[in-house]
Structure formats: C-alpha cells, structure tokens
Short mmCIF file of C-alpha atoms in Angstrom, two decimals:
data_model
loop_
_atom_site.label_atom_id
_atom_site.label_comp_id
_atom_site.label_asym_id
_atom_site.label_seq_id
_atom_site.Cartn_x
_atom_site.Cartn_y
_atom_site.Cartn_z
CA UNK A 1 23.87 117.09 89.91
CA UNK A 2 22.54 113.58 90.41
CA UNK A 3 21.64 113.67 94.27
CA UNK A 4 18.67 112.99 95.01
CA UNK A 5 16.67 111.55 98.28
CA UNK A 6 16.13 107.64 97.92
CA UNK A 7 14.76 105.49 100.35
CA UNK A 8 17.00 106.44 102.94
CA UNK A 9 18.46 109.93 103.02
CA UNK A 10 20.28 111.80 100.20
CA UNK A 11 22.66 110.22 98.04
CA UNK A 12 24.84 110.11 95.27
CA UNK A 13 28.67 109.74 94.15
CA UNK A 14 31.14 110.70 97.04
CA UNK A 15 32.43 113.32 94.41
CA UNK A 16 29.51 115.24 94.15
CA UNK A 17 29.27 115.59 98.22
CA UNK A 18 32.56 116.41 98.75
CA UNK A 19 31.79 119.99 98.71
CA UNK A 20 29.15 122.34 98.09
CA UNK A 21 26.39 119.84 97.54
CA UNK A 22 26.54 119.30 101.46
CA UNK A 23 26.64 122.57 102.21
CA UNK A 24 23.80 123.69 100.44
CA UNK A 25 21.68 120.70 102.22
CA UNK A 26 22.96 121.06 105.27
CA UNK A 27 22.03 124.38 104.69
CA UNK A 28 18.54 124.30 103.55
CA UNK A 29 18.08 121.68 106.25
CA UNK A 30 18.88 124.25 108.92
CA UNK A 31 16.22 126.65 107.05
CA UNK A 32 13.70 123.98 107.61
CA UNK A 33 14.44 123.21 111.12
CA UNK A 34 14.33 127.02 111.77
CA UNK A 35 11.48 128.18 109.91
CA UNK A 36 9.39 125.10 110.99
CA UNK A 37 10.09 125.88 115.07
CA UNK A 38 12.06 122.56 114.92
CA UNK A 39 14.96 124.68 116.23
CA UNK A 40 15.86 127.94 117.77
CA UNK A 41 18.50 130.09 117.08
CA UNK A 42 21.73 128.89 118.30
CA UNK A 43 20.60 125.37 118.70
CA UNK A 44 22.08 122.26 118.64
CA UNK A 45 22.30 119.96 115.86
CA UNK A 46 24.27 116.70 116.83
CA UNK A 47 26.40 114.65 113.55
CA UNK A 48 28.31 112.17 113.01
CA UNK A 49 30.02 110.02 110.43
CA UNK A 50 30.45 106.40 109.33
CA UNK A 51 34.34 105.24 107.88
CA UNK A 52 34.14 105.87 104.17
CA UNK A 53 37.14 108.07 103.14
CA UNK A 54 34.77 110.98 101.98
CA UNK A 55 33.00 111.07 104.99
CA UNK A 56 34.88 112.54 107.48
CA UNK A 57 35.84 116.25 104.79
CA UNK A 58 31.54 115.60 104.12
CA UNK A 59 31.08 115.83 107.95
CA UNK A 60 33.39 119.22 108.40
CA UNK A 61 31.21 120.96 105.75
CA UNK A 62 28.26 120.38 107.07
CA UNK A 63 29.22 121.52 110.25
CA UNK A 64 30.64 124.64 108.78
CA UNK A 65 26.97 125.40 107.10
CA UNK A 66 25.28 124.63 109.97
CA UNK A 67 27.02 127.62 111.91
CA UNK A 68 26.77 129.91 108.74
CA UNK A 69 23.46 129.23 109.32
CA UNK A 70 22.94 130.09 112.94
CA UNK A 71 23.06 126.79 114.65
CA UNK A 72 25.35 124.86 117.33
CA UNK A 73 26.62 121.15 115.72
CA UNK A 74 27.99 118.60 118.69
CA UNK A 75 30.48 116.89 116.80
CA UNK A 76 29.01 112.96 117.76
CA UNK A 77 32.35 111.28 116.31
CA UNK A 78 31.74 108.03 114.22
CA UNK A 79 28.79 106.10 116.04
CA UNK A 80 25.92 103.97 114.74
CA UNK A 81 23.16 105.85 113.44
CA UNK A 82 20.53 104.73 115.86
CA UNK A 83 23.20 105.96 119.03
CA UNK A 84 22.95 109.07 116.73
CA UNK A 85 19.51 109.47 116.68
CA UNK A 86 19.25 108.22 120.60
CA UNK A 87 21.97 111.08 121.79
CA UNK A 88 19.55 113.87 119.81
CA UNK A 89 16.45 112.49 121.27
CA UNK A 90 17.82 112.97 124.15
CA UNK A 91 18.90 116.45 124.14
CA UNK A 92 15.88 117.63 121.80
CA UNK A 93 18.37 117.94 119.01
CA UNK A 94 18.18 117.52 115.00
CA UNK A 95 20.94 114.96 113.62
CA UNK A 96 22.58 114.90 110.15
CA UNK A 97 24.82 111.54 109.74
CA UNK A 98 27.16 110.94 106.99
CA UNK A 99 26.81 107.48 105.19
CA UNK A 100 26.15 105.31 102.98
CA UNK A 101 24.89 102.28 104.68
CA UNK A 102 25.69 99.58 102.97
CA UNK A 103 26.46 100.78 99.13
CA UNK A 104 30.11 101.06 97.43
CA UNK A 105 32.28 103.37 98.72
CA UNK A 106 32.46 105.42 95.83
CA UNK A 107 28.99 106.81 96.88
CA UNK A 108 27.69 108.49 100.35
CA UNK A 109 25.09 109.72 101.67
CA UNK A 110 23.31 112.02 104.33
CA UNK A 111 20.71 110.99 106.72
CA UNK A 112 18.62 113.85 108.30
CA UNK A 113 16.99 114.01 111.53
CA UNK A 114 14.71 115.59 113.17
CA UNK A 115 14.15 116.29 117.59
CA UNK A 116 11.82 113.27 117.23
CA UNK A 117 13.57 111.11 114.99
CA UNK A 118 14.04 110.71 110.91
CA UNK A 119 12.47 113.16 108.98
CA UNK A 120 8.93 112.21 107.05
CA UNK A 121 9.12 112.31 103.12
CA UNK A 122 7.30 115.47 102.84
CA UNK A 123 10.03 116.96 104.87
CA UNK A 124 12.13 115.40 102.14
CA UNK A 125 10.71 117.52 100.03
CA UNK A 126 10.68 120.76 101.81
CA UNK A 127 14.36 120.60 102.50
CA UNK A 128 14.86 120.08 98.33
CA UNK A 129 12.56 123.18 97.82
CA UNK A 130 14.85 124.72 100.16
CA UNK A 131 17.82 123.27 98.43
CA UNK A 132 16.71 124.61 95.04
CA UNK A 133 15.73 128.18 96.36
CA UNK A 134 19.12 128.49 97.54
CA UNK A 135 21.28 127.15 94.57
CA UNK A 136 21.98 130.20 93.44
CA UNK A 137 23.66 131.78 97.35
CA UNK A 138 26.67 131.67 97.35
CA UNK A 139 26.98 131.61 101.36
CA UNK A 140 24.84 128.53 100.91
CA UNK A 141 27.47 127.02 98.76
CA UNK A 142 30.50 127.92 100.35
CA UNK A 143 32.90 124.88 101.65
CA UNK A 144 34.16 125.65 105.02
CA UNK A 145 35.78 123.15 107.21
CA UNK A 146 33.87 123.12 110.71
CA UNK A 147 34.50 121.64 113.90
CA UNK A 148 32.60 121.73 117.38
CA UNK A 149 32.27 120.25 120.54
CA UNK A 150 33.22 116.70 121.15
CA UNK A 151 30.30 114.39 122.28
CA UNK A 152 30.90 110.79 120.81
CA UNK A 153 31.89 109.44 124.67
CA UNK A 154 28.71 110.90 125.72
CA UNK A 155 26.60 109.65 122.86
CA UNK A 156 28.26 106.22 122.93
CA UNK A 157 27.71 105.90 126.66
CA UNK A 158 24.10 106.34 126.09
CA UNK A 159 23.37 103.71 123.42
CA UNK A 160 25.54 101.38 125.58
CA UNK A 161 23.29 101.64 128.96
CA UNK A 162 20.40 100.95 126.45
CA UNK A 163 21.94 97.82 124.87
CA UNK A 164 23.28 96.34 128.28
CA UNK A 165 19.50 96.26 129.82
CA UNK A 166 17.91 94.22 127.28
CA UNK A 167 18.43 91.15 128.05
CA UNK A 168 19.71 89.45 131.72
CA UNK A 169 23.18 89.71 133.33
CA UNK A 170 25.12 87.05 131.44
CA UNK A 171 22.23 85.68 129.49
CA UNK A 172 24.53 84.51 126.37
CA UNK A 173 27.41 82.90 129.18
CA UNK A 174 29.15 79.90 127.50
CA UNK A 175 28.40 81.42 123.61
CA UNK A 176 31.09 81.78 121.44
CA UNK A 177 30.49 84.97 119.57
CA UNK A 178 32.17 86.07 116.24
CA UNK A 179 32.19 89.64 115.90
CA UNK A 180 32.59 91.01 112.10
CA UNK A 181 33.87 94.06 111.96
CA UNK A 182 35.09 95.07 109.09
CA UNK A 183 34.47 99.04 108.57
CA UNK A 184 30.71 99.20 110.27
CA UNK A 185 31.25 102.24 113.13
CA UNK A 186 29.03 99.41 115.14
CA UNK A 187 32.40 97.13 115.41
CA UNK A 188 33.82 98.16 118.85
CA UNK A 189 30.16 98.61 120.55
CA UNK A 190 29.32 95.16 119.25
CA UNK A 191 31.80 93.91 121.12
CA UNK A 192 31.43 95.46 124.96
CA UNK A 193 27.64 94.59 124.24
CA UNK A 194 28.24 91.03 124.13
CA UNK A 195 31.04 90.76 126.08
CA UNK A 196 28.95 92.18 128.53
CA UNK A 197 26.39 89.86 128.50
CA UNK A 198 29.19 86.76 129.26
CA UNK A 199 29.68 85.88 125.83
CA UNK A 200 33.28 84.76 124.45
CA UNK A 201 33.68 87.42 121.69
CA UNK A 202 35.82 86.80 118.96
CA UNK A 203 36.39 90.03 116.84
CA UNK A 204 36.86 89.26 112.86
CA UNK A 205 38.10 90.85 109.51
CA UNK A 206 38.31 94.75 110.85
CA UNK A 207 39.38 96.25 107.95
CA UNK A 208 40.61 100.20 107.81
CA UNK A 209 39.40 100.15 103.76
CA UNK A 210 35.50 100.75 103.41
CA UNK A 211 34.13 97.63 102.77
CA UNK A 212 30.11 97.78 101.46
CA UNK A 213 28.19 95.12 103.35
CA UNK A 214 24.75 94.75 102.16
CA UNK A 215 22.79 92.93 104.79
CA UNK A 216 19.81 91.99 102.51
CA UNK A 217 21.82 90.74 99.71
CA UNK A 218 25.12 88.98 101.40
CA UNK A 219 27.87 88.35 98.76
CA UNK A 220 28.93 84.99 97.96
CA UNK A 221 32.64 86.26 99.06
CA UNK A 222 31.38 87.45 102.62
CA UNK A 223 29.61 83.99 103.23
CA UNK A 224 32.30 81.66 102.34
CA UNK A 225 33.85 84.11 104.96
CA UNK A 226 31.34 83.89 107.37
CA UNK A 227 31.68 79.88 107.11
CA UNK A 228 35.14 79.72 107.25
CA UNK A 229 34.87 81.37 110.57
CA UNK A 230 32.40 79.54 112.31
CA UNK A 231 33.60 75.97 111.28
CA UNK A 232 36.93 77.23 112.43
CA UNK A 233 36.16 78.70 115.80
CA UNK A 234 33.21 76.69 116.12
CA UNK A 235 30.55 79.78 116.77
CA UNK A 236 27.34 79.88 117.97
CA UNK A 237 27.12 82.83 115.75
CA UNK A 238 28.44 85.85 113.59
CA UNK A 239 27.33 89.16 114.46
CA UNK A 240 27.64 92.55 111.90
CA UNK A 241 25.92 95.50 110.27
CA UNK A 242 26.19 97.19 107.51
CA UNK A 243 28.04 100.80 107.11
CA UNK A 244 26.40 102.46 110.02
CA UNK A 245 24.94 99.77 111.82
CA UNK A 246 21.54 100.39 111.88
CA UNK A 247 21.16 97.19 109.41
CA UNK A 248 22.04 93.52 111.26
CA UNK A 249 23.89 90.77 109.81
CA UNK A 250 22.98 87.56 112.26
CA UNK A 251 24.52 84.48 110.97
CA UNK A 252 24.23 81.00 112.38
CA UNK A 253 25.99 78.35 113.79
CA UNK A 254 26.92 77.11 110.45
CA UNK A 255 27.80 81.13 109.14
CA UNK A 256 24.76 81.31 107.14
CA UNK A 257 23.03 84.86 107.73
CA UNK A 258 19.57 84.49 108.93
CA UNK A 259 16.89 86.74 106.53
CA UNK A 260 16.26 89.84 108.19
CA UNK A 261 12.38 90.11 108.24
CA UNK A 262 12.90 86.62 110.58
CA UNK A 263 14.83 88.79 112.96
CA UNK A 264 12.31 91.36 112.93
CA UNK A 265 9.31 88.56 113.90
CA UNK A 266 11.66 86.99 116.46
CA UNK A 267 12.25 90.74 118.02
CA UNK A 268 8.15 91.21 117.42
CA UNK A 269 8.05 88.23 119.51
CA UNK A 270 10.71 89.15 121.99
CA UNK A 271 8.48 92.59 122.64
CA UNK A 272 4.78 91.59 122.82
CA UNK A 273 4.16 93.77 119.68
CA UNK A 274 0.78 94.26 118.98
CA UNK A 275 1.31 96.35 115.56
CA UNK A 276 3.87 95.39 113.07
CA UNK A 277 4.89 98.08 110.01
CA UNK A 278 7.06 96.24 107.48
CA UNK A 279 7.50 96.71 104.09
CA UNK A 280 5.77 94.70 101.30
CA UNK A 281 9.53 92.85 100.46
CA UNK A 282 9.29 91.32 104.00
CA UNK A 283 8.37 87.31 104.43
CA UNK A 284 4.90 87.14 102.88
CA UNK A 285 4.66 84.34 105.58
CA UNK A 286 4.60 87.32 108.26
CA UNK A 287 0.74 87.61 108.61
CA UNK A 288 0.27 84.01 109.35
CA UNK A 289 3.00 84.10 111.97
CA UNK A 290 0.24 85.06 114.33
CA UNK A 291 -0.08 87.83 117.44
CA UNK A 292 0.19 90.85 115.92
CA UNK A 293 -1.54 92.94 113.16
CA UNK A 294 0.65 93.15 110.06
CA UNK A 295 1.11 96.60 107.93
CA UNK A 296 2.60 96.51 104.63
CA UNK A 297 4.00 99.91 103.11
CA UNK A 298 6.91 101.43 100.32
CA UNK A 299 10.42 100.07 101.02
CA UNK A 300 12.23 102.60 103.03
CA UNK A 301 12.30 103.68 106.74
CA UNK A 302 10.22 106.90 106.40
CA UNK A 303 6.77 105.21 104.67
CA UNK A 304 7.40 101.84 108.03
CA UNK A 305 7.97 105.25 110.16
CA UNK A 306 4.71 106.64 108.36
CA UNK A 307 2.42 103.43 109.39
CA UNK A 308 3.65 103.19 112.75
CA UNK A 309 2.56 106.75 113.48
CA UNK A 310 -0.71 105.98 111.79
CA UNK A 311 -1.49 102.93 113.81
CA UNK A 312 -0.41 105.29 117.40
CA UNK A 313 -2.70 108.10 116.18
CA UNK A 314 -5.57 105.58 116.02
CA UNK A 315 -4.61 104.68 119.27
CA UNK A 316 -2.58 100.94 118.69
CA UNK A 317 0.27 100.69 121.39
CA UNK A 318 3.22 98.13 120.85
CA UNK A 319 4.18 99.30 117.65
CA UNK A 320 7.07 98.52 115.74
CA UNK A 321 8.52 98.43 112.43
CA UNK A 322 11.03 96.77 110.69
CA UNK A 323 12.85 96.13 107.05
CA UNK A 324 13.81 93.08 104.95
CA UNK A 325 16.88 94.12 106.25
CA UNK A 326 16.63 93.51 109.40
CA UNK A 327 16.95 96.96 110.74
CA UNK A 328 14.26 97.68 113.89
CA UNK A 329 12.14 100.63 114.90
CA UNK A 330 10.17 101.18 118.12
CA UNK A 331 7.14 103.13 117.48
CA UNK A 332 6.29 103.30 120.70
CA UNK A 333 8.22 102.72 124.42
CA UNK A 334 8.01 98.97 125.27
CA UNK A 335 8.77 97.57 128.64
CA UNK A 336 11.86 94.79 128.65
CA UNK A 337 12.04 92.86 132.00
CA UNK A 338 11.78 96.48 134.25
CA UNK A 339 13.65 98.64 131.64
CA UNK A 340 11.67 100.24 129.79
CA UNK A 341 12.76 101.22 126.48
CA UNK A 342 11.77 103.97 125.13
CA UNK A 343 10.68 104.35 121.33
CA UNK A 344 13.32 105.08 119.12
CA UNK A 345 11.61 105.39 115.33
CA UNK A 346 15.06 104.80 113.62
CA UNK A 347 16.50 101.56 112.12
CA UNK A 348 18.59 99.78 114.87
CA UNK A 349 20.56 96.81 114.21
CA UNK A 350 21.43 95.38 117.87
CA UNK A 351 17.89 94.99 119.25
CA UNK A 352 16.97 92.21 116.81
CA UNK A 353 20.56 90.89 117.08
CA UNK A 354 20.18 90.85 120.97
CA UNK A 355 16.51 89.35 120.51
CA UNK A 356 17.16 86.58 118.63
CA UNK A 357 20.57 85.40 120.22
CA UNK A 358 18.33 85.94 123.67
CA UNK A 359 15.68 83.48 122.31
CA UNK A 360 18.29 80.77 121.33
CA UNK A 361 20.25 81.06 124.59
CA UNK A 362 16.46 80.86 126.54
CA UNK A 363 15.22 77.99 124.83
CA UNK A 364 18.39 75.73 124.11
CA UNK A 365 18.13 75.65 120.56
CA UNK A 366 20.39 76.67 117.89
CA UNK A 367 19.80 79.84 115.41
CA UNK A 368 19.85 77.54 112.36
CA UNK A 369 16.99 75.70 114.84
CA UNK A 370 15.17 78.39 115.62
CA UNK A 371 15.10 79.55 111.83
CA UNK A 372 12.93 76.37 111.19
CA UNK A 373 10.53 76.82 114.38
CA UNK A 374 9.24 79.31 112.27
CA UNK A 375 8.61 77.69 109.20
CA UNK A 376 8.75 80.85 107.27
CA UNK A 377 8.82 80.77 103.16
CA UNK A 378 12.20 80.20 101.87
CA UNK A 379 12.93 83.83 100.60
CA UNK A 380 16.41 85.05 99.01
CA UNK A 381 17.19 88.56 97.04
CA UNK A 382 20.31 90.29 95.39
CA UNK A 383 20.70 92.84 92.94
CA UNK A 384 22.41 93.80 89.55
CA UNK A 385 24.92 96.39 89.67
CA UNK A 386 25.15 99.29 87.62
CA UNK A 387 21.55 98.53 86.52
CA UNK A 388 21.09 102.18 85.01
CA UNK A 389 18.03 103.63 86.33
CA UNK A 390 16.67 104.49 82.76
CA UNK A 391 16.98 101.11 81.89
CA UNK A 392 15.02 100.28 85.19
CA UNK A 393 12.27 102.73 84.44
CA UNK A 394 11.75 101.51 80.98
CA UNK A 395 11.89 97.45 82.06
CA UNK A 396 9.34 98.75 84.78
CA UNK A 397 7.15 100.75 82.70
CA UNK A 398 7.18 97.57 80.28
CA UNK A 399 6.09 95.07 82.85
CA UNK A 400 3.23 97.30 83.74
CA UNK A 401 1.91 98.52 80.34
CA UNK A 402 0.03 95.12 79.68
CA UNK A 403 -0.87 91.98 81.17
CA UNK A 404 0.51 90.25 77.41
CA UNK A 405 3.97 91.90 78.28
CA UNK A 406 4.17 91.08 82.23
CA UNK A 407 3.10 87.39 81.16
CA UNK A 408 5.59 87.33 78.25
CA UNK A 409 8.51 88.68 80.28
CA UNK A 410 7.71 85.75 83.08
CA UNK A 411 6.89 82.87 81.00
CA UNK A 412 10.71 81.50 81.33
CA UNK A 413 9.99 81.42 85.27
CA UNK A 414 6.03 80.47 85.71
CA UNK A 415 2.69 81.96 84.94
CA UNK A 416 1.27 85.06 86.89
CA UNK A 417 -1.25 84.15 89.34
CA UNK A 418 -2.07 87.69 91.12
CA UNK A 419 0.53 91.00 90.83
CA UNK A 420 0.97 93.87 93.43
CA UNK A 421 2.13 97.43 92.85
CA UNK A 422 3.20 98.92 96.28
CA UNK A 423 6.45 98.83 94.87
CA UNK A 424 8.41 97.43 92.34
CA UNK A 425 6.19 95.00 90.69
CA UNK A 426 5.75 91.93 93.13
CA UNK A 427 3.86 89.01 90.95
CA UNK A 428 2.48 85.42 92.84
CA UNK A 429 3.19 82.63 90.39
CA UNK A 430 0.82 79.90 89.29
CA UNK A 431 3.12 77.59 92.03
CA UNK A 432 2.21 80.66 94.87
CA UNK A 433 6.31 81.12 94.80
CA UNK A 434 6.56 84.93 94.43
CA UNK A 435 9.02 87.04 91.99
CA UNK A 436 9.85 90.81 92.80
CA UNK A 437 11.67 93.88 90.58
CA UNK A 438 12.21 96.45 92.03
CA UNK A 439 14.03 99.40 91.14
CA UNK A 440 16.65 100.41 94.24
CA UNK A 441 15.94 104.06 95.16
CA UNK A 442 19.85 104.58 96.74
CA UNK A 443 22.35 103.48 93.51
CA UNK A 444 22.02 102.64 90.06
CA UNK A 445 20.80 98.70 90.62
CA UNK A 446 17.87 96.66 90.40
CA UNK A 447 16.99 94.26 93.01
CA UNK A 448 15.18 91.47 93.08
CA UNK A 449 13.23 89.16 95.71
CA UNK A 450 12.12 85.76 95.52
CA UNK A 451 10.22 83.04 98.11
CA UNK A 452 9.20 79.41 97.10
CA UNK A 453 8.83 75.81 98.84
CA UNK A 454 12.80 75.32 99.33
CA UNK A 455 16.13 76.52 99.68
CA UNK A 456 16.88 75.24 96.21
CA UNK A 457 13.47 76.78 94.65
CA UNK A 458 14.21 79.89 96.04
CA UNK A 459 17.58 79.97 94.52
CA UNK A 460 17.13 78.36 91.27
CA UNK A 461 13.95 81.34 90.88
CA UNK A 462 16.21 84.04 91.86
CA UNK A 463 18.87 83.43 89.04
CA UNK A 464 16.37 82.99 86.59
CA UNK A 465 14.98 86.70 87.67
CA UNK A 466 18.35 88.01 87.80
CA UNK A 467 18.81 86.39 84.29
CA UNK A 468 15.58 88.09 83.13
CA UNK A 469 16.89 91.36 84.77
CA UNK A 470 19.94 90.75 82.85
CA UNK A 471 18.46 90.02 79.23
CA UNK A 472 16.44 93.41 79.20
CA UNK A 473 17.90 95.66 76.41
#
C-alpha cells in the first residue's frame, strides 16, 4: 500500500482508496478523535467531496466507517474545503474531505480535520499508528456504502455570508469577470460571490471530466486558455482554484496568472497583518515588502498552521499564513470594515482573490499594474512528472553529500553563493537569482522554483533546472 500523508492530507492512486484503505483511516481517525476527547460518542463528523470520479464511492465509505465506529457524519455535499472546514467550526465538528487538490485524477486524497481546524502533523502520525494497529480488523476494513444527513445548503450558505462581507456593496461594479470553472467544487460559489459584488461574470470551460489544475505550476495549455479568454471578452480578470478550491488562480487583464505568494502579501496588506507564516518557496522578496514580521517554515499547510500558533502563543495578534500557492489562512480573527472575520486556519482561495481584485478596483489600477507596484523578484516553478520518488531521494541525497557534488550538479546554471535546507535544497547563485529542488510530498514529481532579475531570467533558469532534473540517472 503506497498511501501515505504528504504535505496535505493522505494520498495515493484513486485505486488504492476506493475501498478499504478509507475505511481503515476513516476509521482510525474516529479512534483518535474519540480517545483524544476530540469527540463524544455519537458525534458529528461533517464530509464532503470534490468531482473526481472516485470521490464520491471514497466519500460513502468513509461515512459507513465513521458510524461503525460510533459517530454521526453530516453528509456536506461537494463544497470547497475551507466552507468545509467553516461549517465544522461552526458546529464543533471534525471534517474528513475527499480530494486531491490539484493532482491527476488518477490519484485522491483525504484531508482530515479536526473541531478547530486541520489536524497538526503529530496527529498525522497518531492516526497512522492507529491505522497500522488496526490493519489486521476486519470491521476496520470492511467497505460499506454510507449515507447521512444532508447539509451542503447549510454549509454553503455559511461560507457565502462570509465571502459577501469582505469587501463593499458593489465594490468590483463595471468589472468584467471571467469565471473558470472547469471541475473545482468552488465554480458555482465563485460566481454568486462576484456577481454579488456588481461584477459582470462570465463563467468559462466547466467541464464534467476532472481536470487537475495546479495553481503554482499553470500549464502552458491552461494559459494560452486563459489568454484567449481575456483578449476575447476583454476581462479585467480570470478567477479559479484548483480541485477543491482552497488554492486561487488570479489571472490578469492580459490572462496571465499572478504568483500566489503576491496574492498572499496583497491579502497581508488588505488585513493589517502583523505576523506572516509562509513557507520558505514563497517570494524571497517577502521580508523586504515591509509591515509585518515574516516566518519561513516546511511546505505544507500544517508546519504555516504550526508557526502561526507559535507566534499566538507568544502573544502576536494579526496572524496569517499563506502558500506559494496562493491559498490563505487566518490565524487569528481580523476585523474587515465592521465584519469581523473570524480565524479560519485552513487554506482558502477567495479571500486573496477578493483582496487583490478589491485593491485594483480601490486604487484604479490594473492587476498586471498592481503586480509591478510591488516590485517583487521575478519567480516561476513547475514540476516533472512521474519523477519517481527513489530517484528524487537519491538526486537529493547527492546534492547534499558534498559541496564538490552540489557545485558540480549547478555549474551548467551558476555558482553557489549560500544553500538552505528547510526543504528541498534551495541554493542563492553567485548572480543572487535562486534555484530550488524539491521533492513533492503528494505524487511522484519533483518540483522546482526559480527567481532572478526578469521575466526572461526567471524562465530561461527554470528550464535549465528542469533540464538538470531531467538529466539525473
């Protein structure tokens, strides 16, 4: 079984969830909520699903193991994962949802939750102690199909009223808004959010196949799309998410998506943040952005969660967090005009979309305009497919052995100036452009991240890392 936790959630091939594998998780989650007093007997645990073809059989076995197991799921339909984890809050209920973000639909995934949002790492690995304890149960393994109580008009309601007090009554009137919705469960809320605001929405490229839409790495294919559009219809922008839409895609005038660690400044801005967790593949050019303190950790939502509890325990308000990706977490509540919105320590993909399309309605300018206000090193990423993660291990273990084989490795690109570990392997050239490798902890790939002085720079770097990536045997 090749499951494993990776930097969000468990996953693996939709073949090997289909079935018991989700059972006995779902299972052993339930024995950690219980036997930590993170539920009672007989209470609820709220789930719901993104549109992959596996996920909606995935979604019925959980539910079935969760009442084996002595607890109440509210079936939450298929919702974002952030309206997910809202709806629980709310209620004081755990949350299981069934995706995959943004990876190939051949593969899935399930995202745990606990009353107070995701769960930590070292709940990660209580709930695979659990797991392995109860391989062997046959009750823990059994595939039922499930069902329970209908909730997703409830739960969808909620994350609306949240969304449609952000920013003022028919703040984006007179935008023209292209709305791509190809199989993210975020399509149709996307839409009533911004139509609510005044914008003219223009819905784009739904799709009832799964399409994966990475929102750190944005295929060549989706931007000619995304270009095609907006010269077309003549947008002010292009909104998406990924799979589950806790991940924005923001594009400009011009369809070009806007990096997601600059969404996550402009929505630090838009808040007053004081405290912002990121990981250490966000904009280098972050700290000298100026007005808050700057906290680099792990990629992954549960080591930004981590730091933003870290900087509240040592008694830091206005704390958020954020991804390369673009996905958002409040650490703390923050108060917007006189709603005050209350923390939500999840990835969320339409505060920053909200925040930035806000700021460029407020101020006149255009997002391609406001991207340059910021003046932000020109950073770009993608990954290689099918990268398999032994090969990955032994490139990275390589790299790291000696400063003779790191230098080697690079000398087709630059020579290494200074070299950080947090993780991946994230090396400063002699120019101060940076390189990063790291090894993605969701699917067999390996990613990598580049910044330099210029579009072209960036771009010519990146395909000579990718080459590099690509050459290693």
């Amino acid at each position: 079984m090749s499951v494993k936790f990776g930097t969000s959630g468990l996953r693996g091939l939709s073949s090997e969830l289909v079935g018991s594998v989700s059972a006995l998780y779902s299972t052993a989650f339930a024995q950690f909520l219980l036997s930590g007093g993170l539920a009672s007997p007989g209470g609820p645990v709220v789930v719901a699903r993104d549109f992959r073809q596996s996920s909606p059989e995935i979604a019925s076995t959980v539910m079935a193991a969760l009442i084996r197991a002595g607890l109440k799921p509210i079936d939450c339909g298929t919702i974002p994962t952030p309206a997910l984890a809202l709806y629980g809050q709310s209620i004081g209920a755990a949350g299981i949802m069934i995706t995959g973000s943004h990876i190939p639909a051949d593969r899935n995934g399930i995202k745990f939750y606990r009353p107070d949002g995701e769960i930590a790492k070292t709940d990660e690995t209580a709930i695979t102690e659990a797991a392995a304890s109860l391989a062997d149960d046959a009750d823990a393994n059994r595939v039922e199909a499930g069902t329970a109580e209908d909730h997703e008009t409830e739960a969808t309601r909620l994350f609306l009223e949240r969304n449609i007090a952000i920013l003022p009554a028919d703040a984006l009137k007179g935008k023209r808004i292209g709305i791509y919705q190809h199989s993210t469960v975020a399509r149709d809320m996307m839409v009533k959010v911004f139509e609510h605001y005044g914008a003219t929405v223009f819905p784009l490229g739904r799709s009832e196949q799964f399409i994966p839409v990475d929102t750190e790495a944005v295929s060549d294919d989706t931007i000619r799309l995304l270009a095609e559009w907006s010269d077309g219809l003549a947008l002010d922008a292009i909104i998406s998410t990924d799979g589950d839409g806790d991940r924005p895609l923001v594009a400009d005038e011009h369809g070009l998506p806007l990096r997601g660690d600059l969404l996550g400044l402009v929505a630090a801005r838009f808040l007053g943040a004081s405290v912002v967790a990121t990981p250490v593949t966000s904009n280098s050019g972050l700290e000298a952005a100026g007005g808050f303190k700057v906290v680099r950790t792990r990629v992954g939502s549960p080591f930004v969660i981590a730091a933003m509890d870290e900087a509240l325990a040592a008694g830091e308000s206005k704390v958020i967090g954020f991804e390369a990706n673009g996905g958002l977490m409040l650490g703390s509540d923050f108060l917007v005009g006189s709603t005050v919105l209350k923390a939500l320590p999840t990835r969320d993909s339409f505060l920053p979309a909200l925040a930035v399309l806000g700021m460029a309605a407020e101020s006149g300018l255009t997002l391609s305009a406001i991207a340059k206000t910021f003046s932000l090193p020109v950073a770009v990423a993608d990954r290689l497919e099918n990268y398999a993660s032994e090969r990955s291990a032994s490139l990275m273990a390589h790299l790291r052995s000696s400063k003779d084989n790191l230098s080697s490795f690079l000398s087709p690109v630059g020579t290494v100036k200074s070299t950080s570990d947090i993780d991946g392997l994230r090396v400063t050239l002699g120019d101060d452009s940076v390189i990063h490798f790291r090894p993605s902890g969701n699917a067999p790939e390996m990613r990598c991240y580049v910044e330099a002085r210029d579009q072209d720079a960036a771009e010519a770097l990146l395909a000579k890392g990718l080459g590099l990536l690509g050459g290693w045997q």
